[in-house]
Coordinates of C-alpha atoms (C1' of nucleotides) in Angstrom, one line a residue:
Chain Q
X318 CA 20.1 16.1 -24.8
X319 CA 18.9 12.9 -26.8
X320 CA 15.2 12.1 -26.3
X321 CA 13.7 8.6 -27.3
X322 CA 17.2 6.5 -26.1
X323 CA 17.5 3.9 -23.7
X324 CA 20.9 4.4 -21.8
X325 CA 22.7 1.9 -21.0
X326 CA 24.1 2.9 -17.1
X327 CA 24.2 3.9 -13.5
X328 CA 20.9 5.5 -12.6
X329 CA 22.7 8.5 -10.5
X330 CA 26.1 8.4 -12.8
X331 CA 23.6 9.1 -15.9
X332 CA 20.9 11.8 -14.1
X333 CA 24.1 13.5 -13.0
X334 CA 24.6 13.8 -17.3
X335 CA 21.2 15.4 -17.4
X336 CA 20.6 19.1 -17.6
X337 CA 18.4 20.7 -14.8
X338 CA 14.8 21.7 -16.1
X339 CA 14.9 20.2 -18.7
X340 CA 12.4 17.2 -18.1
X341 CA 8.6 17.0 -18.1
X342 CA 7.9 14.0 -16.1
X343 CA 9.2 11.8 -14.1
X344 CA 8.4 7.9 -13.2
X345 CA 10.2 5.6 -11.5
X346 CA 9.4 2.4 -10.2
X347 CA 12.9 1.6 -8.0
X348 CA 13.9 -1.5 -6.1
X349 CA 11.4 -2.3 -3.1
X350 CA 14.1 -3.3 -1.0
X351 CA 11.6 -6.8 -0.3
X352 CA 13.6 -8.3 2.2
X353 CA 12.5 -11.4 1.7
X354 CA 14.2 -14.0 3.8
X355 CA 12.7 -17.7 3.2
X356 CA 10.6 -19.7 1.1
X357 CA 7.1 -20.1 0.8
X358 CA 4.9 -22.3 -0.8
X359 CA 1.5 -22.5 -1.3
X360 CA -1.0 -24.9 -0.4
X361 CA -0.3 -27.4 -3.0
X362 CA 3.2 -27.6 -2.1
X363 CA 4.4 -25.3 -5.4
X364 CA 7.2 -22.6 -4.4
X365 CA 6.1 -19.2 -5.4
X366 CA 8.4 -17.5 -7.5
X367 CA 9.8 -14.2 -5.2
X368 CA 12.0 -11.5 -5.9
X369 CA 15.2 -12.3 -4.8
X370 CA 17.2 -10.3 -7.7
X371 CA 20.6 -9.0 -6.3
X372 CA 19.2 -5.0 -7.4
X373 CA 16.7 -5.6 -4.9
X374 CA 19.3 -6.3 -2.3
X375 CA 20.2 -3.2 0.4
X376 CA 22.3 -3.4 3.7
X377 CA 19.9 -1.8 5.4
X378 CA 17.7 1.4 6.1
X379 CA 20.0 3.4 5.9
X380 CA 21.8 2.9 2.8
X381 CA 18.5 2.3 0.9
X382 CA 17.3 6.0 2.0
X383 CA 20.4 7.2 1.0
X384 CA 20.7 5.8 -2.6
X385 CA 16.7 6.8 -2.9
X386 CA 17.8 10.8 -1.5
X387 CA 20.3 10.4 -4.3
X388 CA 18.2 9.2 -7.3
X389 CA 15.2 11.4 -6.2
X390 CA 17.4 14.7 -5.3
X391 CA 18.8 14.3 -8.9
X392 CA 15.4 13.8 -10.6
X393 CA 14.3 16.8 -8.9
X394 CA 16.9 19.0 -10.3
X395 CA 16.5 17.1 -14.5
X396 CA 12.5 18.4 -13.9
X397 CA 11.4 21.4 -15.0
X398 CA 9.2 24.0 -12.9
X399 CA 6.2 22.6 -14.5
X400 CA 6.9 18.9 -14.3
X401 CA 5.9 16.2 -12.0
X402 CA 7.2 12.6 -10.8
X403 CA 5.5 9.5 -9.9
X404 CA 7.3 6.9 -7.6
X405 CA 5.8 3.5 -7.3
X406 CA 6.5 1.0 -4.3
X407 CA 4.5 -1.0 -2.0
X408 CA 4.8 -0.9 2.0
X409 CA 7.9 -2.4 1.8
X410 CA 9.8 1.3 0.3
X411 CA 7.0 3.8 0.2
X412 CA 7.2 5.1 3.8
X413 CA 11.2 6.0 2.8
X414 CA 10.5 7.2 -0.3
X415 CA 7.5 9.2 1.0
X416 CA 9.4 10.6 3.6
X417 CA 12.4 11.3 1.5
X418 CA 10.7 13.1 -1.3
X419 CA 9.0 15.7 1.4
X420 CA 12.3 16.2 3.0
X421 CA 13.8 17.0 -0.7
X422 CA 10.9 19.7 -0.8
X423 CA 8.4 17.6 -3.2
X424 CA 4.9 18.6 -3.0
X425 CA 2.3 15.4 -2.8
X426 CA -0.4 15.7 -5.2
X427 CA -2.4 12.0 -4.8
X428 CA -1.1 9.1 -3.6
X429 CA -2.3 6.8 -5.8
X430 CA -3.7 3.5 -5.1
X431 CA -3.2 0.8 -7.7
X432 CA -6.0 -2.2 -6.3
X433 CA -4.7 -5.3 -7.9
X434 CA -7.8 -7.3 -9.1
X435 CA -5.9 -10.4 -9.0
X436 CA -3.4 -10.5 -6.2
X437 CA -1.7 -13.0 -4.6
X438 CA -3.8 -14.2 -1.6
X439 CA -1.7 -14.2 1.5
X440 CA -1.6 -18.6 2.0
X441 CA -0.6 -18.7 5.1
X442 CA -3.7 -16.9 6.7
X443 CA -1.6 -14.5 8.7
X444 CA -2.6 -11.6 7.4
X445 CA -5.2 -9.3 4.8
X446 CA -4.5 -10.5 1.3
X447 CA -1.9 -7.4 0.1
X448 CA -3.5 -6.2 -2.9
X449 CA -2.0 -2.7 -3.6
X450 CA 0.7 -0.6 -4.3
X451 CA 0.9 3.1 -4.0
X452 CA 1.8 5.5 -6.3
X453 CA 2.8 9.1 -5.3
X454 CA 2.7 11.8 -7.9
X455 CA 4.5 15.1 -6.4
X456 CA 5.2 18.8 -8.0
X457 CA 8.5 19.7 -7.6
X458 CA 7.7 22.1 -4.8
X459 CA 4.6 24.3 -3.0
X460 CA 4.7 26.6 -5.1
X461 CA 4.7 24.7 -8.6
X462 CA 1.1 25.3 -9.1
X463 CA 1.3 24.6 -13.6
X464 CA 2.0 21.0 -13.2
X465 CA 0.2 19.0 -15.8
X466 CA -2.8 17.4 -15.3
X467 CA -5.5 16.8 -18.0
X468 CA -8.6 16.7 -15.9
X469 CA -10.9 16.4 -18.9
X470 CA -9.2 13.9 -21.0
X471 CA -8.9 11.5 -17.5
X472 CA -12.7 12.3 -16.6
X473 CA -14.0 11.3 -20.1
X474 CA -11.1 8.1 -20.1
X475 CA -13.1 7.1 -16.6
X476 CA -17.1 7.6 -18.8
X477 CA -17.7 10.9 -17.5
X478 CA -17.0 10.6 -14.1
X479 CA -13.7 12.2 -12.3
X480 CA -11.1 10.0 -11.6
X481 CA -10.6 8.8 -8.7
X482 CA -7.1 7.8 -6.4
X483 CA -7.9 3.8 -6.8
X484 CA -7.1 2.8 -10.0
X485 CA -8.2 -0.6 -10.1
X486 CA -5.7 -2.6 -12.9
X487 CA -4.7 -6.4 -13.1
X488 CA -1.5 -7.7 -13.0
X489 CA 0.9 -7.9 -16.1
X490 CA 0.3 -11.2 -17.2
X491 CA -0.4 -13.3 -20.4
X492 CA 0.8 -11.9 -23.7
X493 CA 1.9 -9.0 -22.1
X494 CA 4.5 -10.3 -20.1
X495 CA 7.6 -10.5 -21.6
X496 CA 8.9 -13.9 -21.5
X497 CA 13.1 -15.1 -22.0
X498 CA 14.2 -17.4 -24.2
X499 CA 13.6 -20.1 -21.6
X500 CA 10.0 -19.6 -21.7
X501 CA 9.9 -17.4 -18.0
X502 CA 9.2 -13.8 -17.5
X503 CA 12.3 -11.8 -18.7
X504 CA 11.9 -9.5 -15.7
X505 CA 10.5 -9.9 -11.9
X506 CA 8.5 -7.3 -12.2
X507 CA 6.8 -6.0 -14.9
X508 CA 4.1 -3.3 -14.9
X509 CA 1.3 -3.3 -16.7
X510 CA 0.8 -0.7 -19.6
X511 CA -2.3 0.6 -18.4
X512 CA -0.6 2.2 -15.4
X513 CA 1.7 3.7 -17.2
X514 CA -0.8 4.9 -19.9
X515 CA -2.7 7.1 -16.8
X516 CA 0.2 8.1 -15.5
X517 CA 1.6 9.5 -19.3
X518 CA -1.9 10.7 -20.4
X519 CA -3.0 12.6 -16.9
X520 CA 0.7 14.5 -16.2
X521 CA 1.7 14.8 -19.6
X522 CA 1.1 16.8 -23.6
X523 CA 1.9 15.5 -26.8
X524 CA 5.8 15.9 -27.6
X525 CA 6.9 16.1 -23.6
X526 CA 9.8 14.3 -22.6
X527 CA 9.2 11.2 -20.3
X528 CA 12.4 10.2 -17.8
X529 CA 12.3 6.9 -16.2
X530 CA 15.6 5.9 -14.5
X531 CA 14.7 2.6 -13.9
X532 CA 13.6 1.3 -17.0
X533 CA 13.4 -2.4 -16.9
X534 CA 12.1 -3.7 -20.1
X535 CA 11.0 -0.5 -21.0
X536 CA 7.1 -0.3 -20.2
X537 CA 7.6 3.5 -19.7
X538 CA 9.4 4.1 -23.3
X539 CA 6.3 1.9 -25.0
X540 CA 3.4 3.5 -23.5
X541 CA 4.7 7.3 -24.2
X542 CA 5.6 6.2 -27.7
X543 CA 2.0 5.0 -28.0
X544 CA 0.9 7.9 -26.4
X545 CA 2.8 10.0 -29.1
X546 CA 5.2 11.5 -26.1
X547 CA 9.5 11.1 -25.8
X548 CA 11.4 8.9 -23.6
X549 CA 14.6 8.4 -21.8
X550 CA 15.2 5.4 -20.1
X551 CA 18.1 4.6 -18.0
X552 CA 19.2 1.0 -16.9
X553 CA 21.7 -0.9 -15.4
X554 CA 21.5 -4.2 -16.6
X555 CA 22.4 -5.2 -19.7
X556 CA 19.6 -7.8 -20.4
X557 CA 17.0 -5.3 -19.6
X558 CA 18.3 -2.7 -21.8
X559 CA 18.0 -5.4 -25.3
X560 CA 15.0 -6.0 -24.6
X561 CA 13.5 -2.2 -24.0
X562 CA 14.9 -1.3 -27.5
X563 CA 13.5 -4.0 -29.2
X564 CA 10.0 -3.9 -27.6
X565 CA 10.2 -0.1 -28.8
X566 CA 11.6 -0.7 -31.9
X567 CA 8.3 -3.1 -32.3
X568 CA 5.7 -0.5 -31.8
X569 CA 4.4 0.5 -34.9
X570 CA 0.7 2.0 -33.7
X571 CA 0.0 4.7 -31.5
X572 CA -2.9 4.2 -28.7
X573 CA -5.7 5.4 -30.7
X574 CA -8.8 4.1 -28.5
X575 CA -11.7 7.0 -28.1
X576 CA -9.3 9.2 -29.8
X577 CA -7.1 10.5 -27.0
X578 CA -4.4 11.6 -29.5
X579 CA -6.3 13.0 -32.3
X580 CA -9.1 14.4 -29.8
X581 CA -6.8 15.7 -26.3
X582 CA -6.4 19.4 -27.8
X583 CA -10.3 19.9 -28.2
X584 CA -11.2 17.7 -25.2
X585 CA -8.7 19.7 -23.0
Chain X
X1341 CA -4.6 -0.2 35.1
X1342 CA -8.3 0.6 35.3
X1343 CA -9.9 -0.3 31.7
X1344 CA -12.9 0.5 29.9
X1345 CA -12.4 4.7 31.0
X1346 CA -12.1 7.9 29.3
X1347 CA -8.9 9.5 30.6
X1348 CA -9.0 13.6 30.3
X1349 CA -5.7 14.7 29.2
X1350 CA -2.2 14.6 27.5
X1351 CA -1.9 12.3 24.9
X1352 CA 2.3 11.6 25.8
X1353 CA 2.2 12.3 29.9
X1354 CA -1.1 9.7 30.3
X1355 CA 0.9 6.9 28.1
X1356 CA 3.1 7.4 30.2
X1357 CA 1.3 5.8 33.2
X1358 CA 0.6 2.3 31.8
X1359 CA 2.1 0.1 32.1
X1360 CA 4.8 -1.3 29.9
X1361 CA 3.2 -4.7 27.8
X1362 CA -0.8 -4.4 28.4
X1363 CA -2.3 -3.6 26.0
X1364 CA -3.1 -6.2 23.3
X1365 CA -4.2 -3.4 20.5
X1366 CA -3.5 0.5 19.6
X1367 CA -5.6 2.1 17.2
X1368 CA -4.5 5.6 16.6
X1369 CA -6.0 8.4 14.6
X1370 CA -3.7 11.2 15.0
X1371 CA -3.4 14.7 13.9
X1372 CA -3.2 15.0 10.2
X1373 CA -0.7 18.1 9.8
X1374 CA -2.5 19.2 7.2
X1375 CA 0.2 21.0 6.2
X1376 CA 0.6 23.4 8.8
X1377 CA 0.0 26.8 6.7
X1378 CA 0.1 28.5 9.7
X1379 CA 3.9 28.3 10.2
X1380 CA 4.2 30.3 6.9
X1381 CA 3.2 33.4 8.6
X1382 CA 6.0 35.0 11.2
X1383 CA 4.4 36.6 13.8
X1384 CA 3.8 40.0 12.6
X1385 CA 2.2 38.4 9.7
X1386 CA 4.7 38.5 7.3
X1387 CA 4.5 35.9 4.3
X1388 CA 7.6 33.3 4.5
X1389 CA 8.6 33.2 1.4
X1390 CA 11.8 32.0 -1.4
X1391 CA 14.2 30.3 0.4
X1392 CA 13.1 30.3 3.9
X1393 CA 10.2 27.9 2.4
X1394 CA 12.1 25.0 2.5
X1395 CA 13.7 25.4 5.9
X1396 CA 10.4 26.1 7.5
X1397 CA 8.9 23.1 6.3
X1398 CA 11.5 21.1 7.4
X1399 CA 11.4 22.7 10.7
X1400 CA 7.8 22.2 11.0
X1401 CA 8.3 18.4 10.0
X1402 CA 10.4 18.4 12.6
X1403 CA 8.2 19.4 14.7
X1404 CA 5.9 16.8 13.7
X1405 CA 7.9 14.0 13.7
X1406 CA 9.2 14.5 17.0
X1407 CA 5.8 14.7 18.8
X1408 CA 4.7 11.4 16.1
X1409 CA 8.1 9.8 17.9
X1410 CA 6.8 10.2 21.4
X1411 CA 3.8 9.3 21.0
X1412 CA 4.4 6.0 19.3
X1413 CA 7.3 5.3 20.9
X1414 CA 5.1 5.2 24.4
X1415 CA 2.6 3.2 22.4
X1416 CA 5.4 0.5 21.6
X1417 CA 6.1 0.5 25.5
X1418 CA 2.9 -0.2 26.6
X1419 CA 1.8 -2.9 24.0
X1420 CA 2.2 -6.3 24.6
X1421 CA 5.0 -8.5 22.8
X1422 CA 1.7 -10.4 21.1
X1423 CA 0.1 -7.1 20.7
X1424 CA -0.2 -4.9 17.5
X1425 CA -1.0 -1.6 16.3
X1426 CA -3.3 0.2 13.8
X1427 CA -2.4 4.1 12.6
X1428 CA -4.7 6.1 10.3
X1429 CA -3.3 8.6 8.2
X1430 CA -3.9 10.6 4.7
X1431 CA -1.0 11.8 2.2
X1432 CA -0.6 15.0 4.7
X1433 CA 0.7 12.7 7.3
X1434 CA 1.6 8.7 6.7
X1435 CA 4.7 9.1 4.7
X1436 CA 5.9 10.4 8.5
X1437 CA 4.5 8.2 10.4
X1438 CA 5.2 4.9 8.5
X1439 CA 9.0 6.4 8.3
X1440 CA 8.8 6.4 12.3
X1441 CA 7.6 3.4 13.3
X1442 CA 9.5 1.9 11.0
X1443 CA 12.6 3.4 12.4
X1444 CA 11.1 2.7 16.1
X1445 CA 11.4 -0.8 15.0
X1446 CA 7.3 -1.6 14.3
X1447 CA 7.1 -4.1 11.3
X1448 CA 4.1 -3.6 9.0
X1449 CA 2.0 -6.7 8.4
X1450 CA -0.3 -4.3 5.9
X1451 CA -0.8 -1.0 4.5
X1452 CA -5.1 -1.3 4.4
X1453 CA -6.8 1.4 2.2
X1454 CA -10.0 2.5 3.1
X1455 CA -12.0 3.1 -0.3
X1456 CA -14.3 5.7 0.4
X1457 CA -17.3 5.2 -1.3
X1458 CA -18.4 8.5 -1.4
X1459 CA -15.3 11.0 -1.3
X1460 CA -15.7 14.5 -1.8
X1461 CA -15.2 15.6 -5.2
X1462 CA -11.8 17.3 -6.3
X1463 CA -13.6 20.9 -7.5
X1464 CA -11.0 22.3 -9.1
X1465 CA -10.1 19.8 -11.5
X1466 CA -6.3 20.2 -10.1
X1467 CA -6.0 16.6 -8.8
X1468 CA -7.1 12.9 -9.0
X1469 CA -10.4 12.8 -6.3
X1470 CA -8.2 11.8 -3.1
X1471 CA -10.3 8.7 -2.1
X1472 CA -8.6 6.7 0.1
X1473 CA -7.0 7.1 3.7
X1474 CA -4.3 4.4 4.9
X1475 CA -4.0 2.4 7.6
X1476 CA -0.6 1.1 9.3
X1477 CA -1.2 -2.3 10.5
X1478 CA 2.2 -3.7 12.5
X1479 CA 3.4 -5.8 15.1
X1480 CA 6.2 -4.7 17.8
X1481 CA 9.0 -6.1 15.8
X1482 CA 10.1 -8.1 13.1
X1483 CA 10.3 -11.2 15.4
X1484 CA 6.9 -11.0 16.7
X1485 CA 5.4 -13.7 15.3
X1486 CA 2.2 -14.2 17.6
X1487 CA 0.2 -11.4 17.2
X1488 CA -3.6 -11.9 16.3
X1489 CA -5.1 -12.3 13.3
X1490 CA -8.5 -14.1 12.9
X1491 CA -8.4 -15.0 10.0
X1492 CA -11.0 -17.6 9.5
X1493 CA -13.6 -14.9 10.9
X1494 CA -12.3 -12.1 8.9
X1495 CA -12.9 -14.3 5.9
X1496 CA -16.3 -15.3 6.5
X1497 CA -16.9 -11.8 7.3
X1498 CA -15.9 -11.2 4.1
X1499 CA -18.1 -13.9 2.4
X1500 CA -16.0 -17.0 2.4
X1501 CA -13.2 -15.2 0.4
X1502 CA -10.0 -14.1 2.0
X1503 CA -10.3 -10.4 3.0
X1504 CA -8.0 -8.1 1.2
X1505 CA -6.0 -4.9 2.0
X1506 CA -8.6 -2.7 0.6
X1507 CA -11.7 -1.9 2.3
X1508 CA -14.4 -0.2 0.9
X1509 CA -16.3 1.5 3.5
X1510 CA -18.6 5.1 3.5
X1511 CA -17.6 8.3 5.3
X1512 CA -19.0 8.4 8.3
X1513 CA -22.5 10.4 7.9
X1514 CA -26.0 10.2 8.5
X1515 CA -27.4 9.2 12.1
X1516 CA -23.7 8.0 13.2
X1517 CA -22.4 11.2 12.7
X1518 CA -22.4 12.8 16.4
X1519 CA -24.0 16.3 16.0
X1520 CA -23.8 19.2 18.8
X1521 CA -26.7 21.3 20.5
X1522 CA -26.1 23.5 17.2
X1523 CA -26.6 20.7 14.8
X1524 CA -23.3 20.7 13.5
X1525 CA -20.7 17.5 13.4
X1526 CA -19.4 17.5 16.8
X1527 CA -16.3 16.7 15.5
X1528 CA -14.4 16.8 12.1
X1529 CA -13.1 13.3 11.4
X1530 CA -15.3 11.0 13.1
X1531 CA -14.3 7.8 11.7
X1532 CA -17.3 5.2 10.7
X1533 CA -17.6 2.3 13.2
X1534 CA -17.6 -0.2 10.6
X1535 CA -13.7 1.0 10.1
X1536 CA -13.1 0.1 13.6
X1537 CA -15.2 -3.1 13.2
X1538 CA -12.6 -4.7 11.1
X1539 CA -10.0 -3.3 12.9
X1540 CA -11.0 -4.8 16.5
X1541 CA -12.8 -7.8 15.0
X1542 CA -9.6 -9.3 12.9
X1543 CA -6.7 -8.3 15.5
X1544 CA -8.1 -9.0 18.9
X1545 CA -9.9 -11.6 21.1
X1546 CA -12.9 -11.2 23.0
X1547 CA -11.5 -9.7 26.8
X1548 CA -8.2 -7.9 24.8
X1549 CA -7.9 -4.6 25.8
X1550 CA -7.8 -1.6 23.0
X1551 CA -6.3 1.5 24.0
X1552 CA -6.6 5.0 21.8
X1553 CA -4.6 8.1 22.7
X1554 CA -6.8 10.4 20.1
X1555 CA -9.9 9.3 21.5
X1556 CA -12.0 12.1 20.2
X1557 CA -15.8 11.1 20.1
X1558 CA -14.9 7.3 21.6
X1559 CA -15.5 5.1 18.2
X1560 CA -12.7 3.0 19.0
X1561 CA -14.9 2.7 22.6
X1562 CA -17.9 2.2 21.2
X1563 CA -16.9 -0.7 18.7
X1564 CA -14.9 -2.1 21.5
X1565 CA -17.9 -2.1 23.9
X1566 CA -20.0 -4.0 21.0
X1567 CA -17.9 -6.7 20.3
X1568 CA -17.2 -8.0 23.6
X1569 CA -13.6 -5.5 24.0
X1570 CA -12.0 -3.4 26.5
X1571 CA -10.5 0.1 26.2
X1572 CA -8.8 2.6 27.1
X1573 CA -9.4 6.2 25.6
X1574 CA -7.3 9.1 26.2
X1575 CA -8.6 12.3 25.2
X1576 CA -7.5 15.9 25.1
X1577 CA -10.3 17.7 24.7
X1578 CA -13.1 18.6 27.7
X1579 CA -16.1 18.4 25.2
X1580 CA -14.9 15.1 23.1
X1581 CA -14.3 13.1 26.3
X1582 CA -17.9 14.1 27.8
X1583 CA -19.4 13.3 23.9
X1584 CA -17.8 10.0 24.1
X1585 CA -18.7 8.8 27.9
X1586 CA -22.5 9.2 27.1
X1587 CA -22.0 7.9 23.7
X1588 CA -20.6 4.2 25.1
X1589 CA -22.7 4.9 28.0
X1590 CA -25.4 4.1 25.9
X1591 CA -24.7 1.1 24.5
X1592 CA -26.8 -1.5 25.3
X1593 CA -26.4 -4.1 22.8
X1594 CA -23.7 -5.9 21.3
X1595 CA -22.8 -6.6 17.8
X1596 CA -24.6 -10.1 17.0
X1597 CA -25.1 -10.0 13.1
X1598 CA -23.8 -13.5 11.7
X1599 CA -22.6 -14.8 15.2
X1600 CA -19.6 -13.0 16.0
X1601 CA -19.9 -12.9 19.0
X1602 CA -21.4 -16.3 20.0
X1603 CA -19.2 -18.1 17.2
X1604 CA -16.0 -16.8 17.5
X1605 CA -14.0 -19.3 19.5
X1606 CA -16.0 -22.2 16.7
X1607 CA -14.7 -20.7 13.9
X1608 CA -11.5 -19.9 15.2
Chain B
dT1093 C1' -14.2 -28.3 -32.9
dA1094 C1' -16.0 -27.3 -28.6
dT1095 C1' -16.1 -27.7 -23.7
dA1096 C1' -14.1 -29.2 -19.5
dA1097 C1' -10.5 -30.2 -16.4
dA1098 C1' -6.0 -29.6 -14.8
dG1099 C1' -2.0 -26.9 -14.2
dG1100 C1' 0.7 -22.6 -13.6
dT1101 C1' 1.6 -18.1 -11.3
dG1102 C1' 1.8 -13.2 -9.5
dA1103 C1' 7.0 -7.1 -6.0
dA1104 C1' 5.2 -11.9 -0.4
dT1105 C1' 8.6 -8.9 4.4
dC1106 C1' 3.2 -15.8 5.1
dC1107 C1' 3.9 -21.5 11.0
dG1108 C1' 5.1 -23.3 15.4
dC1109 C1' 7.0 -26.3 18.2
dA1110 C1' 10.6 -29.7 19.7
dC1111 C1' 15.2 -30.9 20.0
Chain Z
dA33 C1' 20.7 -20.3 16.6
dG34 C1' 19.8 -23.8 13.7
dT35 C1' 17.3 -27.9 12.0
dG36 C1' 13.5 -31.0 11.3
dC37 C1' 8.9 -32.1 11.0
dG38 C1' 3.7 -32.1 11.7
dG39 C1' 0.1 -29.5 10.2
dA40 C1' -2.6 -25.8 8.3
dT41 C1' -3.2 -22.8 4.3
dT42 C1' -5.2 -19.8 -1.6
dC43 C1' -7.6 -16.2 -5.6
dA44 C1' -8.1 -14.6 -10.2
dC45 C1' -6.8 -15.4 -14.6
dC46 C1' -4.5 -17.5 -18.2
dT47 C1' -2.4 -21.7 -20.6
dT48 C1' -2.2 -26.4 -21.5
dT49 C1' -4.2 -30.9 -21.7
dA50 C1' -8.0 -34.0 -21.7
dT51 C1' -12.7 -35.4 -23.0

DNA sequence: TATAAAGGTGAATCCGCAC
DNA sequence: AGTGCGGATTCACCTTTAT
């Protein structure tokens, strides 16, 4: 099995290629399914820029939860006994997924809340302003009970104090958003590093392997390269899958900030 | 339909007897099924065990989902087509619920987290500190488009700023925490009334009528009484229902901090 | 050059009525 | 059901332009 490749494919065609137990984690961030259906603007008569990208588009209920049952059933059988998987979504997806990954015998650790400090207020006044999404981080059963998690290493990352389920983070903006040759954000939906740094540090050791099957521009593959962990990325789209290698390819410096890599065998 | 009562007994067979579209809000804080150990254990106290596991766990989802279903289902019946509903629910439980109502046909307007302030402590060192509990907050359907939302009082409530979908509010302790003749919590998940503040304050008008089929120790009554509400509770158990007639019982005062009450129909 | 003002934007299920 | 139109509605952060 190759380690540190993006693949250029079908997410289930290419898990399918995988061999069972042989990954350490798991994070996916798959389409939301947003069904979005008009326009809006805000106050100043702009139009806000939505997700209306043809992955995120799904006939219905039922044959989103059955692409998800597929993608996360396969996932469960590339991770080892040890390993765990974080899924990312907002209301829109997280009740299926949730509810799909206990049916496929996945064990809720935390559901994580990421509180956006900057979110889009809700203009129209109809309802609370929606700033979160949730991520769930499951072992692969009950009884996996040697799933990775670096207690120390996050409690000193958070000044001593245990980390808590809120992980308050902004939004990927500025210099870290990846931008097209035209100037606008090469992808609808970028996450920000950070998460993915708490996700890779917490549920992860130096040298594990790191499977994301939807890898987008590849925020997954930079921050366990920085983090001085493997990748495998898988993606559809070829767009995406140029710019992932590159942004790798660009990373010279590992995350060395309060020592996590030189330090995380004495600290743990 | 006689309001502002504490009906004694089945949560299913008592919805049963309103009537269909009156009630203008649900709040519901269900059974968690905190993982149902119990149905681990056959009756002569064998250990379930290797591949039984995953079939019991199903069945007891099952289980859970079906009683979830009839529940909600009769909650959808009786609520009006302007009405809406609020769910609470931890990890254990909300990946089933949301999957239920949204399959009843409920449409989330927002997932709320309540932030606790002061969660207990993850000893072990296994997890994140689980910090948060969730609230469902949804309309009958997708076309419902006049449900309430006061959301010029919710943001002055808040400060001037739009409120967002994370609240952070304290466990319910101290004097609000009802305590039997023994001096023990009377019950084991008394939500804090500031919870159901929000909850009644943004998503009803003065006169509405709130009904709760878990009633337990009557918060939903009691926050209901001091903003001007009506309610119905529905309770199971002898000793909660007699707890939560004397608690409403004696309330004398309403909720007057910053004008809510005199003001509403001004700011709205 | 520094500071201020103006403009852009983010996984969004975002109006209500008359015709 | 679809269209048209009057009217109400936003927060934090970053970039660009103006003073």
């Amino acid at each position: 099995m190759q380690i540190n490749v993006v693949i250029h494919g079908d997410c289930v065609e290419e898990l399918r290629k995988i061999p069972a137990g042989s990954i350490d984690l798991v994070f996916a961030d798959p389409p939301y399914n947003m069904q979005l259906k008009n326009v809006l603007y805000r106050p100043n008569n702009t139009k806000v820029n939505g997700v209306y990208d043809h992955w995120d588009k799904f006939g219905s209920f039922a044959e989103y939860d059955s692409f998800c049952a597929a993608w996360l059933g396969e996932c469960r059988r590339v991770l080892k006994d040890t390993g765990s998987i974080w899924v990312i979504g907002t209301y829109h997806n997280i009740f299926r997924v949730g509810n799909i990954m206990l049916n496929l015998g996945f064990w809720i650790l935390n559901d994580v809340t990421w509180h956006k400090t900057n979110p889009m207020p809700n203009f129209m006044g109809t309802r609370f302003t929606n700033a979160t999404e949730t991520l769930l981080w499951c072992s692969k059963s009950e009884t996996s009970k040697k799933y990775v998690f670096n207690h120390k290493i996050m409690k000193r990352y958070n000044g001593g104090k245990q980390m808590t389920s809120v992980w308050r983070i902004g939004l990927c903006t500025g210099a870290e958003r990846i931008k097209g040759a035209d100037g606008k954000k090469a992808h609808s939906t970028q996450k920000p590093e950070e998460l993915l740094k708490r996700v890779i540090l917490s549920s992860t050791n130096r040298d594990g392997v790191v499977l994301d099957p939807f890898f987008g521009t590849g925020t997954t593959g930079a921050a366990a390269k920085k983090l001085g962990r493997n990748y495998i990325g898988i993606e559809r789209e070829t767009g995406y899958v140029e710019i992932a290698r590159n942004r790798i390819a660009g990373i010279g410096e590992l995350w060395e900030e309060a020592g996590w890599l030189e330090e995380e065998k004495n600290i743990r």
